[in-house]
């Protein structure tokens, strides 16, 4: 019986007889076609690498191709299970995976990808039973010290303390995390984490993460989720629901993209969820949320489709006066023009080496932005150090005639950007 890391699986003989199809002369078709089997001439390691991109069920099926292929599937360095029936407790599917793991050679496992195609269910008993079939496969992969793990299961909580210390990449889809922190301190080599369509109601902590992607997710409201990953160099955050997470400092950050969904409801600093916006200042709260943690980035994209735009957490964070000393490329959308262009002016004055500025504006969504006419023309005495570095300014809006575009041009001019340097699309 084959095993990996001490894990073994007793099952029936699902694969018995599959190779017997080769008893007939396996080379007959090749000879009849008068062709040469060039694929089988490749080394075993290369064939197994190619097979690692197949679903495990398809990789096993290659055993009927020729005598050479009978046992190649046993050493494929990937486990890819993407069969919805496997998660419904179907005897045949579960037995197949159990047999696969039982017969697999004790060779390295580079990737484990276990996905369910079934939808979220309110049937807790079904979810527990379905996960009972999947959990041994997950434990097998972790016992093999797999470096890349992908898990997709509808709204199931997984005990992340099981995660191997050898894991380098982790992808979590449609999972729910609540009740305790996602603390990856025991997994010191984890560099890439992707979370898609997850419910994240816990803090996320990691010292080793280099790349973090969280998209199409929901966060909780009380308390606000905290993300502490000080060694990130790439960060993408695109939640669709809940309060934006509290971001700790990321001094090594190179590129970050933040897009807050329309259901990412923010509260005024007065603390009243029903407040439509008042004069409360950041001093009424004892923490900044996002921008201070992102202030070390070189390339930054900050967009929001939250309503109302003037209550965007991005704009509220500006009252903490973060300085963007490394920022060279910046993309903003409508939130930066609210309340007399507060966001735009702030970045112009607090990004001393900014080289590229892109404003992506949907003018059809603009309502009352409390805009005041900006008087005067370009004054050389008002030009800031910004003009020494800013080379590319692009306004994407579909029109050059809108009053918003006209006033943005005046603001840029007042900060030393000549009109001929502004490109409007």
Short mmCIF file of C-alpha atoms in Angstrom, two decimals, residues 156-330:
data_model
loop_
_atom_site.label_atom_id
_atom_site.label_comp_id
_atom_site.label_asym_id
_atom_site.label_seq_id
_atom_site.Cartn_x
_atom_site.Cartn_y
_atom_site.Cartn_z
CA UNK A 156 -17.04 25.78 5.08
CA UNK A 157 -14.72 26.77 7.93
CA UNK A 158 -11.32 25.05 7.78
CA UNK A 159 -8.98 24.85 10.76
CA UNK A 160 -5.97 26.67 9.32
CA UNK A 161 -3.71 25.34 12.09
CA UNK A 162 -3.51 22.24 9.87
CA UNK A 163 -1.65 24.19 7.20
CA UNK A 164 1.80 22.78 6.56
CA UNK A 165 4.86 24.82 7.44
CA UNK A 166 6.15 24.05 3.91
CA UNK A 167 3.24 25.76 2.14
CA UNK A 168 4.33 28.54 -0.23
CA UNK A 169 1.08 29.36 -2.07
CA UNK A 170 -2.45 29.12 -0.71
CA UNK A 171 -5.64 29.81 -2.68
CA UNK A 172 -8.97 29.79 -0.81
CA UNK A 173 -12.28 30.07 -2.66
CA UNK A 174 -15.80 30.38 -1.21
CA UNK A 175 -14.68 29.74 2.37
CA UNK A 176 -15.93 31.25 5.61
CA UNK A 177 -13.56 32.42 8.34
CA UNK A 178 -14.89 33.55 11.68
CA UNK A 179 -14.27 33.21 15.41
CA UNK A 180 -10.45 33.47 15.47
CA UNK A 181 -7.53 35.00 13.57
CA UNK A 182 -6.08 33.62 10.37
CA UNK A 183 -2.61 33.49 11.89
CA UNK A 184 0.01 32.07 9.51
CA UNK A 185 2.93 32.57 11.90
CA UNK A 186 3.62 28.82 11.89
CA UNK A 187 3.86 28.82 8.10
CA UNK A 188 7.01 30.87 7.65
CA UNK A 189 7.49 30.23 3.93
CA UNK A 190 3.98 31.20 2.77
CA UNK A 191 4.47 33.91 0.13
CA UNK A 192 1.27 33.99 -1.94
CA UNK A 193 -2.29 34.05 -0.58
CA UNK A 194 -5.41 34.49 -2.69
CA UNK A 195 -8.90 34.62 -1.18
CA UNK A 196 -11.86 34.79 -3.55
CA UNK A 197 -15.59 34.90 -2.74
CA UNK A 198 -14.82 34.30 0.94
CA UNK A 199 -16.45 35.58 4.15
CA UNK A 200 -13.63 37.06 6.26
CA UNK A 201 -14.72 37.95 9.76
CA UNK A 202 -11.31 37.45 11.39
CA UNK A 203 -7.93 39.18 11.45
CA UNK A 204 -5.34 38.04 8.91
CA UNK A 205 -1.75 37.90 10.17
CA UNK A 206 1.40 36.83 8.35
CA UNK A 207 5.06 37.82 8.49
CA UNK A 208 6.07 35.91 5.36
CA UNK A 209 3.43 36.94 2.80
CA UNK A 210 4.77 38.74 -0.26
CA UNK A 211 1.63 38.79 -2.42
CA UNK A 212 -1.94 39.05 -1.16
CA UNK A 213 -5.07 39.12 -3.32
CA UNK A 214 -8.51 39.43 -1.73
CA UNK A 215 -11.38 39.93 -4.15
CA UNK A 216 -15.14 39.49 -4.32
CA UNK A 217 -15.14 38.96 -0.56
CA UNK A 218 -17.14 40.26 2.39
CA UNK A 219 -15.82 41.65 5.65
CA UNK A 220 -17.58 42.08 8.97
CA UNK A 221 -18.74 45.29 10.65
CA UNK A 222 -17.94 44.81 14.32
CA UNK A 223 -15.08 44.71 14.86
CA UNK A 224 -13.30 45.87 11.73
CA UNK A 225 -11.02 43.20 10.23
CA UNK A 226 -7.28 43.82 10.57
CA UNK A 227 -4.69 42.79 7.99
CA UNK A 228 -1.09 42.63 9.21
CA UNK A 229 1.38 41.53 6.52
CA UNK A 230 4.39 43.85 6.84
CA UNK A 231 6.46 42.19 4.09
CA UNK A 232 3.94 42.51 1.26
CA UNK A 233 5.26 43.79 -2.06
CA UNK A 234 2.02 43.22 -4.01
CA UNK A 235 -1.49 43.76 -2.63
CA UNK A 236 -4.91 43.72 -4.29
CA UNK A 237 -8.07 44.31 -2.28
CA UNK A 238 -11.55 44.33 -3.85
CA UNK A 239 -14.26 43.53 -1.29
CA UNK A 240 -17.95 43.91 -2.14
CA UNK A 241 -19.49 44.07 1.33
CA UNK A 242 -18.68 45.21 4.88
CA UNK A 243 -16.26 47.71 6.38
CA UNK A 244 -12.89 48.12 4.68
CA UNK A 245 -10.20 46.29 6.68
CA UNK A 246 -7.69 48.03 8.91
CA UNK A 247 -4.29 47.85 7.20
CA UNK A 248 -1.09 47.77 9.22
CA UNK A 249 2.09 49.31 7.83
CA UNK A 250 3.52 47.72 4.64
CA UNK A 251 6.96 49.35 4.26
CA UNK A 252 8.07 47.04 1.41
CA UNK A 253 4.95 47.55 -0.69
CA UNK A 254 5.55 48.15 -4.41
CA UNK A 255 2.12 47.88 -6.06
CA UNK A 256 -1.33 48.05 -4.48
CA UNK A 257 -4.85 48.17 -5.91
CA UNK A 258 -7.82 48.98 -3.67
CA UNK A 259 -11.37 48.89 -5.06
CA UNK A 260 -14.18 49.23 -2.52
CA UNK A 261 -17.50 47.78 -3.68
CA UNK A 262 -20.84 49.54 -3.54
CA UNK A 263 -21.85 47.55 -0.45
CA UNK A 264 -18.69 48.41 1.48
CA UNK A 265 -20.60 50.65 3.85
CA UNK A 266 -18.54 53.11 5.84
CA UNK A 267 -19.53 55.04 8.91
CA UNK A 268 -18.83 58.66 9.62
CA UNK A 269 -16.14 59.25 12.23
CA UNK A 270 -18.92 60.18 14.61
CA UNK A 271 -19.51 56.42 14.86
CA UNK A 272 -23.17 56.54 13.82
CA UNK A 273 -23.88 54.00 11.05
CA UNK A 274 -26.98 55.93 9.97
CA UNK A 275 -25.16 59.27 9.77
CA UNK A 276 -25.23 60.79 6.31
CA UNK A 277 -22.03 62.72 6.97
CA UNK A 278 -21.26 65.36 9.58
CA UNK A 279 -18.33 67.50 10.65
CA UNK A 280 -16.76 64.82 12.83
CA UNK A 281 -12.98 64.65 12.43
CA UNK A 282 -10.50 61.79 12.53
CA UNK A 283 -9.55 62.83 16.04
CA UNK A 284 -12.80 61.28 17.22
CA UNK A 285 -11.34 57.89 16.35
CA UNK A 286 -8.02 56.48 17.54
CA UNK A 287 -6.91 54.77 14.31
CA UNK A 288 -6.50 55.27 10.59
CA UNK A 289 -7.90 52.56 8.35
CA UNK A 290 -6.15 52.08 5.02
CA UNK A 291 -4.05 54.89 3.56
CA UNK A 292 -1.33 55.02 6.23
CA UNK A 293 -0.62 51.34 5.65
CA UNK A 294 -0.43 51.93 1.88
CA UNK A 295 1.69 55.08 2.06
CA UNK A 296 4.93 53.27 1.17
CA UNK A 297 3.69 52.05 -2.23
CA UNK A 298 5.32 52.97 -5.54
CA UNK A 299 2.30 52.15 -7.72
CA UNK A 300 -1.14 52.80 -6.25
CA UNK A 301 -4.71 52.41 -7.51
CA UNK A 302 -7.47 53.74 -5.24
CA UNK A 303 -11.05 53.46 -6.45
CA UNK A 304 -14.44 53.14 -4.85
CA UNK A 305 -18.03 52.74 -5.92
CA UNK A 306 -19.33 53.20 -2.41
CA UNK A 307 -22.30 55.49 -1.80
CA UNK A 308 -22.21 58.22 -0.71
CA UNK A 309 -18.79 58.90 -2.22
CA UNK A 310 -18.00 61.65 0.29
CA UNK A 311 -18.07 59.07 3.07
CA UNK A 312 -15.40 56.94 1.43
CA UNK A 313 -12.92 55.63 4.00
CA UNK A 314 -10.17 56.70 1.59
CA UNK A 315 -11.21 60.33 1.87
CA UNK A 316 -11.71 60.13 5.63
CA UNK A 317 -8.22 58.68 6.04
CA UNK A 318 -6.69 61.81 4.53
CA UNK A 319 -7.36 63.66 7.79
CA UNK A 320 -4.53 61.57 9.28
CA UNK A 321 -2.22 63.26 6.74
CA UNK A 322 -0.21 60.29 5.43
CA UNK A 323 2.80 61.14 3.23
CA UNK A 324 3.37 59.18 0.00
CA UNK A 325 7.12 59.68 -0.37
CA UNK A 326 7.74 56.72 -2.73
CA UNK A 327 4.66 57.08 -4.93
CA UNK A 328 5.39 57.34 -8.66
CA UNK A 329 2.17 56.17 -10.33
CA UNK A 330 -1.35 56.89 -9.05
#
